[in-house]
Coordinates of C-alpha atoms in Angstrom, one line a residue:
M21 CA -88.9 72.7 39.9
N22 CA -88.1 73.0 43.6
G23 CA -90.7 73.0 46.5
A24 CA -91.0 76.8 46.7
E25 CA -91.6 77.2 43.0
S26 CA -94.1 74.5 43.0
L27 CA -96.0 76.2 46.1
L28 CA -95.9 79.4 44.5
T29 CA -97.4 78.1 41.1
T30 CA -100.2 76.3 42.9
L31 CA -101.2 79.5 44.7
I32 CA -101.1 81.3 41.2
N33 CA -103.3 78.6 39.7
N34 CA -105.7 78.8 42.5
D35 CA -105.9 82.7 41.8
V36 CA -104.2 83.4 45.0
N37 CA -101.9 86.2 43.4
V38 CA -101.0 88.4 46.0
C39 CA -98.6 88.0 49.0
F40 CA -97.7 90.3 51.8
T41 CA -94.4 89.4 53.5
N42 CA -91.2 90.1 55.5
P43 CA -89.2 87.2 54.7
G44 CA -86.2 85.9 56.6
T45 CA -83.4 83.3 55.9
S46 CA -85.6 80.3 55.9
E47 CA -87.9 81.9 53.3
M48 CA -85.1 82.8 50.7
H49 CA -86.2 80.1 48.2
F50 CA -89.8 81.4 48.3
V51 CA -88.2 84.9 47.7
A52 CA -86.0 83.5 44.8
A53 CA -89.1 81.7 43.0
L54 CA -90.6 85.5 42.7
D55 CA -87.9 85.7 39.8
E56 CA -88.8 82.3 38.3
V57 CA -92.7 82.1 38.6
E58 CA -94.6 84.8 36.9
G59 CA -98.0 86.0 38.3
M60 CA -97.5 86.9 42.1
R61 CA -97.5 90.3 43.3
C62 CA -95.3 90.1 46.7
V63 CA -96.0 93.2 49.0
L64 CA -93.1 93.9 51.6
C65 CA -94.5 94.9 54.9
L66 CA -92.1 96.1 57.7
F67 CA -94.0 94.2 60.4
E68 CA -95.8 91.2 60.5
G69 CA -99.0 92.6 62.1
V70 CA -99.3 95.0 58.8
I71 CA -99.0 91.7 56.8
S72 CA -101.8 90.0 58.4
G73 CA -104.0 93.2 58.6
A74 CA -103.3 93.9 55.1
A75 CA -104.3 90.2 54.0
D76 CA -107.6 90.7 56.0
G77 CA -108.4 94.1 54.2
Y78 CA -107.5 92.4 50.9
A79 CA -109.6 89.5 51.3
R80 CA -112.7 91.4 52.3
M81 CA -112.6 93.5 49.4
A82 CA -111.3 91.0 46.8
R83 CA -113.6 88.1 48.0
K84 CA -110.6 85.8 47.9
P85 CA -107.7 85.1 50.2
A86 CA -104.3 86.8 50.0
S87 CA -101.2 84.6 51.1
T88 CA -98.9 85.7 53.7
L89 CA -95.2 84.6 54.0
L90 CA -94.0 84.7 57.7
H91 CA -90.5 84.1 59.2
L92 CA -90.7 81.1 61.9
G93 CA -92.7 81.1 65.0
P94 CA -91.9 84.7 66.0
G95 CA -93.0 86.1 62.8
L96 CA -96.4 84.3 62.8
G97 CA -96.5 85.5 66.7
N98 CA -96.1 89.2 65.6
A99 CA -98.9 88.6 62.9
L100 CA -101.3 87.1 65.4
A101 CA -103.5 89.9 66.4
N102 CA -104.7 90.6 63.0
V103 CA -105.0 87.0 62.1
H104 CA -107.2 86.9 65.1
N105 CA -109.4 90.0 63.8
A106 CA -109.4 88.2 60.3
K107 CA -110.7 85.0 61.9
K108 CA -113.6 86.9 63.7
G109 CA -114.4 88.6 60.5
Y110 CA -114.7 85.6 58.6
A111 CA -111.9 86.8 56.0
P112 CA -110.0 83.8 54.4
M113 CA -106.2 83.8 54.6
V114 CA -103.5 81.3 53.3
N115 CA -100.5 81.9 56.0
I116 CA -97.2 80.4 54.7
V117 CA -94.8 80.2 57.8
G118 CA -91.2 79.1 56.9
D119 CA -89.5 76.7 59.4
H120 CA -85.9 75.4 59.9
A121 CA -84.9 72.5 57.6
T122 CA -86.5 69.3 59.2
Y123 CA -83.1 67.7 60.0
H124 CA -82.1 71.2 61.9
L125 CA -85.1 71.1 64.2
Q126 CA -83.4 68.6 66.7
Y127 CA -80.8 71.2 67.5
D128 CA -83.2 73.6 69.2
A129 CA -81.4 76.6 67.3
P130 CA -82.6 80.1 68.9
L131 CA -85.7 80.4 66.5
T132 CA -87.0 77.1 66.8
S133 CA -90.7 77.0 68.4
D134 CA -93.8 75.4 68.2
I135 CA -95.3 77.0 65.2
E136 CA -98.4 74.6 65.0
G137 CA -98.9 75.6 68.7
I138 CA -98.8 79.2 67.8
A139 CA -100.9 78.9 64.8
G140 CA -103.8 76.7 66.4
P141 CA -106.0 79.3 68.4
V142 CA -106.4 81.6 65.2
S143 CA -106.4 79.1 62.6
H144 CA -109.2 76.7 61.2
W145 CA -106.6 74.3 59.4
V146 CA -103.0 74.0 60.4
H147 CA -100.3 71.8 58.6
T148 CA -96.7 71.1 58.3
S149 CA -95.5 70.2 54.9
E150 CA -93.0 67.3 55.4
A151 CA -91.5 66.5 52.2
P152 CA -91.0 68.4 48.8
E153 CA -93.2 66.1 46.8
D154 CA -96.3 66.9 49.2
I155 CA -95.9 70.8 49.2
A156 CA -98.0 71.6 46.3
R157 CA -100.9 69.4 47.4
D158 CA -100.6 70.8 50.7
T159 CA -101.0 74.2 49.2
A160 CA -103.9 73.3 47.3
E161 CA -105.6 72.2 50.4
A162 CA -104.7 75.2 52.1
V163 CA -106.4 77.0 49.4
R164 CA -109.6 75.0 49.7
Q165 CA -109.7 75.5 53.4
A166 CA -109.1 79.2 53.0
G167 CA -111.8 79.2 50.4
K168 CA -114.4 78.6 52.9
N169 CA -113.8 81.7 54.6
Q170 CA -111.4 80.3 57.0
I171 CA -107.7 80.7 58.0
A172 CA -105.4 78.2 56.6
T173 CA -101.7 78.0 58.1
L174 CA -99.1 75.9 56.4
M175 CA -95.4 75.4 57.5
L176 CA -92.9 75.5 54.9
P177 CA -89.6 73.8 56.2
A178 CA -86.4 75.5 54.5
D179 CA -85.3 71.9 53.0
V180 CA -88.9 71.2 51.7
S181 CA -88.7 74.6 49.9
W182 CA -85.2 74.0 48.2
S183 CA -85.4 70.5 47.3
D184 CA -86.6 69.2 43.9
N185 CA -90.4 68.3 43.7
P186 CA -91.0 65.7 41.4
N187 CA -94.7 65.8 41.3
G188 CA -94.7 69.5 40.3
P189 CA -97.5 72.1 40.9
E190 CA -101.1 71.5 41.6
N191 CA -103.9 72.6 39.4
S192 CA -106.9 74.6 40.6
V193 CA -109.0 73.1 43.6
D194 CA -112.8 73.0 43.8
I195 CA -113.9 75.0 46.7
G196 CA -117.4 74.5 46.1
T197 CA -120.4 76.7 47.4
L198 CA -121.4 77.8 50.7
P199 CA -123.8 75.5 52.5
L200 CA -127.6 76.3 52.5
A201 CA -129.4 76.9 55.8
S202 CA -131.7 73.8 56.6
N203 CA -135.3 73.7 55.6
D204 CA -136.3 73.3 59.2
R205 CA -134.6 76.4 60.2
I206 CA -136.4 78.5 57.5
E207 CA -139.8 77.1 58.3
E208 CA -139.4 77.7 62.0
A209 CA -138.3 81.4 61.4
V210 CA -141.4 81.8 59.0
K211 CA -143.6 80.8 61.9
I212 CA -142.0 83.3 64.1
L213 CA -142.0 86.1 61.7
Q214 CA -145.7 85.4 61.2
S215 CA -146.4 85.5 65.0
D216 CA -147.6 88.3 67.1
G217 CA -144.5 88.6 68.9
N218 CA -142.1 91.6 69.2
C219 CA -139.3 90.2 66.6
M220 CA -136.0 91.5 65.5
I221 CA -133.8 90.3 62.7
M222 CA -130.1 90.5 63.1
I223 CA -127.8 90.4 59.9
G224 CA -124.0 89.3 59.9
G225 CA -121.6 87.3 58.2
P226 CA -118.6 88.0 55.9
E227 CA -120.4 90.8 54.1
I228 CA -123.4 92.6 54.1
T229 CA -123.9 93.4 50.4
K230 CA -126.3 96.1 49.1
E231 CA -128.8 93.3 47.8
I232 CA -128.3 91.5 51.2
G233 CA -129.3 94.7 52.8
L234 CA -132.2 95.3 50.7
K235 CA -133.5 91.7 50.9
A236 CA -133.3 92.0 54.8
S237 CA -135.2 95.5 54.6
R238 CA -138.1 93.7 52.5
L239 CA -138.3 90.8 55.0
A240 CA -138.4 93.0 58.0
R241 CA -141.1 95.3 56.5
A242 CA -143.2 92.2 55.3
C243 CA -143.6 91.3 59.0
G244 CA -143.4 94.3 61.0
A245 CA -140.0 93.3 62.4
R246 CA -137.1 95.3 63.4
I247 CA -133.8 94.9 61.9
C248 CA -130.1 95.5 62.9
T249 CA -126.7 94.2 62.1
D250 CA -124.2 92.9 64.6
V251 CA -121.8 95.5 66.5
F252 CA -119.1 95.4 64.0
P253 CA -120.1 94.1 60.5
T254 CA -117.1 92.6 58.8
R255 CA -118.0 94.6 55.5
Q256 CA -121.1 96.4 54.7
A257 CA -122.5 98.3 51.7
R258 CA -123.7 101.6 52.9
G259 CA -124.7 105.1 51.6
A260 CA -127.5 106.3 49.0
G261 CA -129.7 103.5 47.8
T262 CA -128.6 101.0 50.5
A263 CA -131.1 99.6 53.2
V264 CA -131.7 101.6 56.5
I265 CA -130.2 99.1 58.9
D266 CA -129.2 100.2 62.4
R267 CA -126.0 98.7 64.2
L268 CA -126.4 97.1 67.7
P269 CA -124.7 99.3 69.8
Y270 CA -121.4 98.6 71.3
L271 CA -121.8 99.8 74.9
A272 CA -123.5 96.7 76.7
E273 CA -126.1 99.0 78.5
F274 CA -127.2 100.6 75.2
A275 CA -127.4 97.2 73.5
I276 CA -129.3 95.7 76.2
D277 CA -131.8 98.7 75.9
T278 CA -132.0 98.1 72.4
L279 CA -133.2 94.6 72.8
K280 CA -135.2 94.9 75.9
D281 CA -138.8 94.2 74.7
L282 CA -137.9 91.5 72.2
N283 CA -139.8 88.1 72.2
H284 CA -137.9 86.7 69.2
L285 CA -134.4 87.4 67.7
I286 CA -133.9 86.0 64.2
L287 CA -130.0 85.6 63.7
I288 CA -129.1 85.5 59.8
G289 CA -125.2 85.2 59.6
A290 CA -125.1 86.9 63.0
K291 CA -124.0 85.2 66.3
S292 CA -126.1 85.6 69.6
P293 CA -125.2 89.0 70.7
V294 CA -122.9 89.1 74.0
S295 CA -121.1 91.9 75.8
F296 CA -117.5 92.7 74.7
F297 CA -116.3 92.5 78.2
A298 CA -117.7 91.4 81.5
Y299 CA -119.0 94.5 83.6
P300 CA -120.1 94.3 87.1
N301 CA -123.9 94.2 87.6
L302 CA -124.2 93.8 83.8
P303 CA -125.2 90.4 82.1
S304 CA -122.8 88.9 79.7
T305 CA -125.5 87.9 77.2
L306 CA -127.4 90.9 75.9
S307 CA -130.7 89.4 74.7
P308 CA -133.6 89.6 77.6
E309 CA -134.2 86.4 79.2
N310 CA -137.6 85.7 77.7
C311 CA -136.4 86.4 74.2
D312 CA -136.1 83.1 72.1
E313 CA -133.3 83.3 69.7
H314 CA -133.5 81.3 66.1
I315 CA -130.5 80.8 64.2
V316 CA -131.8 80.8 60.4
A317 CA -128.1 80.8 58.8
T318 CA -124.7 80.7 60.4
P319 CA -122.0 83.0 59.3
Q320 CA -120.6 80.0 57.3
E321 CA -123.8 79.4 55.5
D322 CA -125.4 81.2 52.3
I323 CA -127.1 84.1 54.0
E324 CA -128.5 85.5 50.9
K325 CA -130.3 82.3 49.8
A326 CA -131.5 82.2 53.2
L327 CA -133.2 85.5 52.9
D328 CA -134.3 84.4 49.4
S329 CA -136.2 81.4 51.1
L330 CA -137.7 83.6 53.5
L331 CA -139.1 86.1 51.2
L332 CA -140.4 83.6 48.9
R333 CA -142.3 81.7 51.7
L334 CA -143.7 85.2 53.1
N335 CA -144.6 86.2 49.6
A336 CA -142.6 89.3 50.1
E337 CA -140.2 89.4 47.3
H338 CA -141.7 92.6 45.9
I339 CA -142.1 94.5 48.8
A340 CA -140.3 97.9 48.7
P341 CA -137.2 98.2 51.1
E342 CA -136.7 101.2 53.2
V343 CA -133.4 102.8 51.6
H344 CA -131.2 105.8 52.6
P345 CA -131.7 108.7 50.1
L346 CA -128.7 110.6 48.8
N347 CA -127.9 113.6 51.1
V348 CA -124.4 114.8 51.1
H349 CA -123.8 117.0 54.1
D350 CA -122.4 120.6 53.6
R351 CA -119.0 121.7 54.5
P352 CA -118.8 122.5 58.2
A353 CA -117.3 125.8 59.5
G354 CA -115.8 126.6 63.0
D355 CA -114.8 124.2 65.7
L356 CA -113.1 120.9 64.6
D357 CA -114.9 118.3 66.8
A358 CA -116.5 114.8 66.2
N359 CA -119.5 116.2 64.5
S360 CA -117.8 118.6 62.2
S361 CA -115.1 116.1 61.4
A362 CA -117.8 113.3 60.5
M363 CA -119.6 115.9 58.2
T364 CA -116.4 116.7 56.4
I365 CA -115.6 113.2 55.7
A366 CA -119.2 112.4 54.6
H367 CA -119.0 115.5 52.2
F368 CA -115.8 114.4 50.3
M369 CA -116.5 110.6 50.4
P370 CA -116.4 109.8 46.5
E371 CA -119.0 107.0 45.1
G372 CA -117.3 103.7 45.7
A373 CA -114.8 104.9 48.5
I374 CA -113.7 102.1 50.8
V375 CA -113.5 102.9 54.6
T376 CA -111.4 101.2 57.3
D377 CA -112.6 102.3 60.7
E378 CA -110.8 102.1 63.7
A379 CA -111.6 105.5 64.9
I380 CA -112.9 104.1 68.1
T381 CA -114.3 107.0 70.2
S382 CA -113.6 109.8 67.9
G383 CA -115.6 108.1 65.3
I384 CA -119.0 108.2 67.3
A385 CA -120.7 110.7 65.0
L386 CA -119.5 108.8 61.6
A387 CA -122.3 106.5 61.2
P388 CA -125.5 109.0 60.9
F389 CA -123.4 111.6 58.9
T390 CA -122.3 108.9 56.3
A391 CA -125.6 107.0 56.0
T392 CA -126.8 109.2 53.3
A393 CA -123.4 109.8 51.6
R394 CA -122.4 108.4 48.1
P395 CA -122.5 104.8 48.0
H396 CA -119.5 103.1 49.6
D397 CA -118.2 100.1 51.3
W398 CA -117.4 100.1 55.3
L399 CA -115.0 97.7 56.9
N400 CA -115.0 97.2 60.6
Q401 CA -112.6 96.1 63.2
T402 CA -114.1 92.6 64.0
G403 CA -112.1 91.1 66.6
G404 CA -111.2 93.8 69.0
S405 CA -107.4 94.0 68.7
I406 CA -106.2 97.3 68.1
G407 CA -103.8 98.2 65.0
W408 CA -106.0 97.0 62.4
G409 CA -107.0 100.0 60.4
L410 CA -103.9 101.1 58.7
P411 CA -102.9 97.6 57.3
A412 CA -106.5 96.8 56.3
A413 CA -106.5 99.9 54.2
V414 CA -103.2 98.8 52.4
G415 CA -105.1 95.3 51.7
A416 CA -108.1 97.1 50.7
A417 CA -106.3 99.6 48.2
I418 CA -104.2 96.9 46.5
A419 CA -107.6 94.7 46.1
C420 CA -109.2 97.7 44.6
P421 CA -106.8 100.2 42.9
D422 CA -109.5 102.1 41.2
R423 CA -111.1 102.9 44.4
K424 CA -110.4 105.5 47.1
V425 CA -109.6 104.2 50.5
I426 CA -110.2 106.1 53.7
C427 CA -108.7 105.0 56.9
L428 CA -110.1 106.3 60.1
E429 CA -107.7 105.7 62.6
G430 CA -107.2 106.8 66.6
D431 CA -103.6 107.9 67.4
G432 CA -103.3 105.2 70.0
S433 CA -104.3 102.1 67.7
A434 CA -102.2 103.7 64.7
M435 CA -99.0 103.2 66.8
Y436 CA -99.3 99.7 66.8
T437 CA -98.7 99.1 63.0
I438 CA -97.7 102.7 62.1
Q439 CA -95.0 100.8 59.3
S440 CA -98.1 100.5 57.1
L441 CA -97.2 104.2 56.0
W442 CA -94.1 103.0 54.4
T443 CA -95.9 100.3 52.4
Q444 CA -98.6 102.7 51.3
A445 CA -95.8 105.1 50.0
R446 CA -93.8 102.1 48.2
E447 CA -97.0 100.8 46.7
G448 CA -98.4 104.3 45.7
L449 CA -101.7 103.5 47.2
N450 CA -104.5 105.7 47.0
I451 CA -105.5 105.9 50.8
T452 CA -106.1 108.9 52.9
T453 CA -105.2 108.1 56.5
I454 CA -107.2 110.4 59.1
I455 CA -105.5 110.2 62.5
Y456 CA -107.7 111.3 65.4
A457 CA -105.2 113.0 67.7
N458 CA -106.9 113.2 71.2
R459 CA -103.4 111.9 72.7
S460 CA -105.1 109.2 74.7
Y461 CA -106.4 105.7 74.8
A462 CA -110.0 107.7 75.3
I463 CA -112.1 104.3 75.3
L464 CA -110.5 103.3 78.4
K465 CA -111.5 106.4 80.3
A466 CA -115.1 105.2 79.6
E467 CA -114.2 101.7 80.4
Y468 CA -112.6 102.5 83.7
A469 CA -115.8 103.9 84.7
N470 CA -118.1 101.2 83.4
M471 CA -115.7 98.5 85.0
G472 CA -116.7 100.2 88.4
A473 CA -113.0 101.3 88.9
G474 CA -114.2 104.9 89.9
S475 CA -112.2 107.9 88.8
P476 CA -108.7 107.3 87.5
G477 CA -105.8 109.0 89.8
P478 CA -102.6 110.1 88.5
Q479 CA -100.9 106.8 88.0
A480 CA -104.0 105.3 86.3
M481 CA -104.0 108.3 83.9
A482 CA -100.3 107.9 83.0
M483 CA -101.3 104.3 81.8
I484 CA -104.2 105.8 79.5
D485 CA -102.8 109.2 78.1
I486 CA -100.3 109.2 75.4
D487 CA -99.4 113.0 75.6
R488 CA -95.7 112.7 77.1
P489 CA -94.1 113.2 74.7
T490 CA -96.4 114.1 72.1
I491 CA -96.3 112.0 68.8
D492 CA -95.4 114.1 65.8
W493 CA -97.4 112.5 63.2
I494 CA -96.5 115.0 60.5
A495 CA -92.7 114.1 60.7
M496 CA -93.6 110.5 61.2
A497 CA -95.5 110.3 58.0
K498 CA -93.3 112.4 56.0
S499 CA -90.2 110.2 57.1
M500 CA -92.2 107.3 55.4
G501 CA -92.8 109.1 52.2
V502 CA -96.4 110.0 53.2
P503 CA -97.5 113.8 52.6
A504 CA -99.2 114.9 55.8
V505 CA -100.9 117.9 57.3
A506 CA -102.3 118.7 60.9
V507 CA -105.8 120.5 61.0
E508 CA -107.3 122.3 63.8
T509 CA -110.4 123.8 62.6
A510 CA -113.3 122.6 60.3
E511 CA -112.1 124.9 57.6
D512 CA -108.5 123.3 57.7
F513 CA -109.9 119.7 57.3
V514 CA -112.2 120.6 54.6
K515 CA -109.3 122.3 52.5
A516 CA -107.2 118.8 53.7
M517 CA -109.6 116.7 52.4
Q518 CA -110.2 118.6 49.0
N519 CA -106.5 118.6 48.4
S520 CA -106.3 114.9 49.2
A521 CA -109.3 114.2 46.8
R522 CA -107.4 115.9 44.0
E523 CA -104.1 114.0 44.4
P524 CA -103.8 110.4 43.9
G525 CA -101.7 108.5 46.2
P526 CA -101.4 108.2 50.1
A527 CA -101.7 111.2 52.4
L528 CA -102.3 111.6 56.0
I529 CA -104.2 114.2 57.9
E530 CA -103.8 114.7 61.7
V531 CA -107.1 116.0 63.3
R532 CA -106.4 117.6 66.2
L533 CA -109.2 117.2 68.6

């Protein structure tokens, strides 16, 4: 058994059985091992940003890591934006990065680079396997590190891959359980929640399940506190039967207004709220100066058990939570705008749908209209690096093949990872991609003013608009094997969503706003 075969077997022994890849010369023995070792589903992607985004979406829905196989430093470099997003969302990932043979590095060949240096800023654990007898052990450690909701990046030199590994593969590793929040933090939070101050509970972390949301709602109602999530929850159960929990607004001035009267902010899996960017005359931290922030549980700790402990101490386990009723909106008619498009999506969203949301400015009406839709999971863009939505939908669909995936995507961000459509078609994935075609980076028009830069002139607008030439989304989708249609009225969008619901497999709808 060579090093690549022992690596692959070790991944499979640890239930890491999906690999997103675009291999090169150094990874050919890993590719060859796919025909020798059963149990790995390898998914070809045409750009590394699709690979890492798909691994992120898969991890969020499968609740376990996928692996990626990347080609040397440049391949890892192409993947970094969505590895960054995954890291910010606490999504586990095992990156396998091929490298030159150990004896070849001294010659500084064109593709030679500092792979560990590239990996470091977006990884929690980085390691290079130096000998074939080490690779299975190192792979097992990478899986163990990723099991802590972390990014693990392992370099695989070509000679380590092709040489014999006398030690063979490793068995499954013990990842352990999430650490518990300390009793001191729990007790301090109980005192704060029982006080007379104006208090808000903020929930975050790798996932806000239905159960976590309901428990948080019970806790808030028990002590008269307000409740919200952080700005972009990684994964949140939403729709009928889930708890009524607002999201902290994205825009700094709105977030400041939301938090302005607080005396206490209880953080359970959420980080202290800060502005996405620095703006003239606005603070970077969003809580008021006289607000006491108290961390109950970090994102790396057991959030649900922290809630259980608080409910027990406050004798609030049986308090009824505030939940959303089922209220499916009627089909709209007339003009197609942010409201009518959101109503259409809410109407056709099936129970158990998975939504990947990178709609940006076009999605401003989605949250209120879908709050009472059929139960679904909502995945958000956690790291701010655009080009995440399309590949995340690929990963989510592979993790949950029996569930409909709806990808909400701005036209500007879609162009970063448009190759995702090819993988959707190749794998026959049940994804409906909705492209909001406003032909601009519309968020930048608002940010231009927010930054105090005034009104954009013609040269500035040329850096924001993407209408010269107009992108032909229908031709592009069809060229990669995805059926596509453009809609300009609410009735057209209703018909397109209806057809998409009837037909399994990928489809693209261009919403012309």
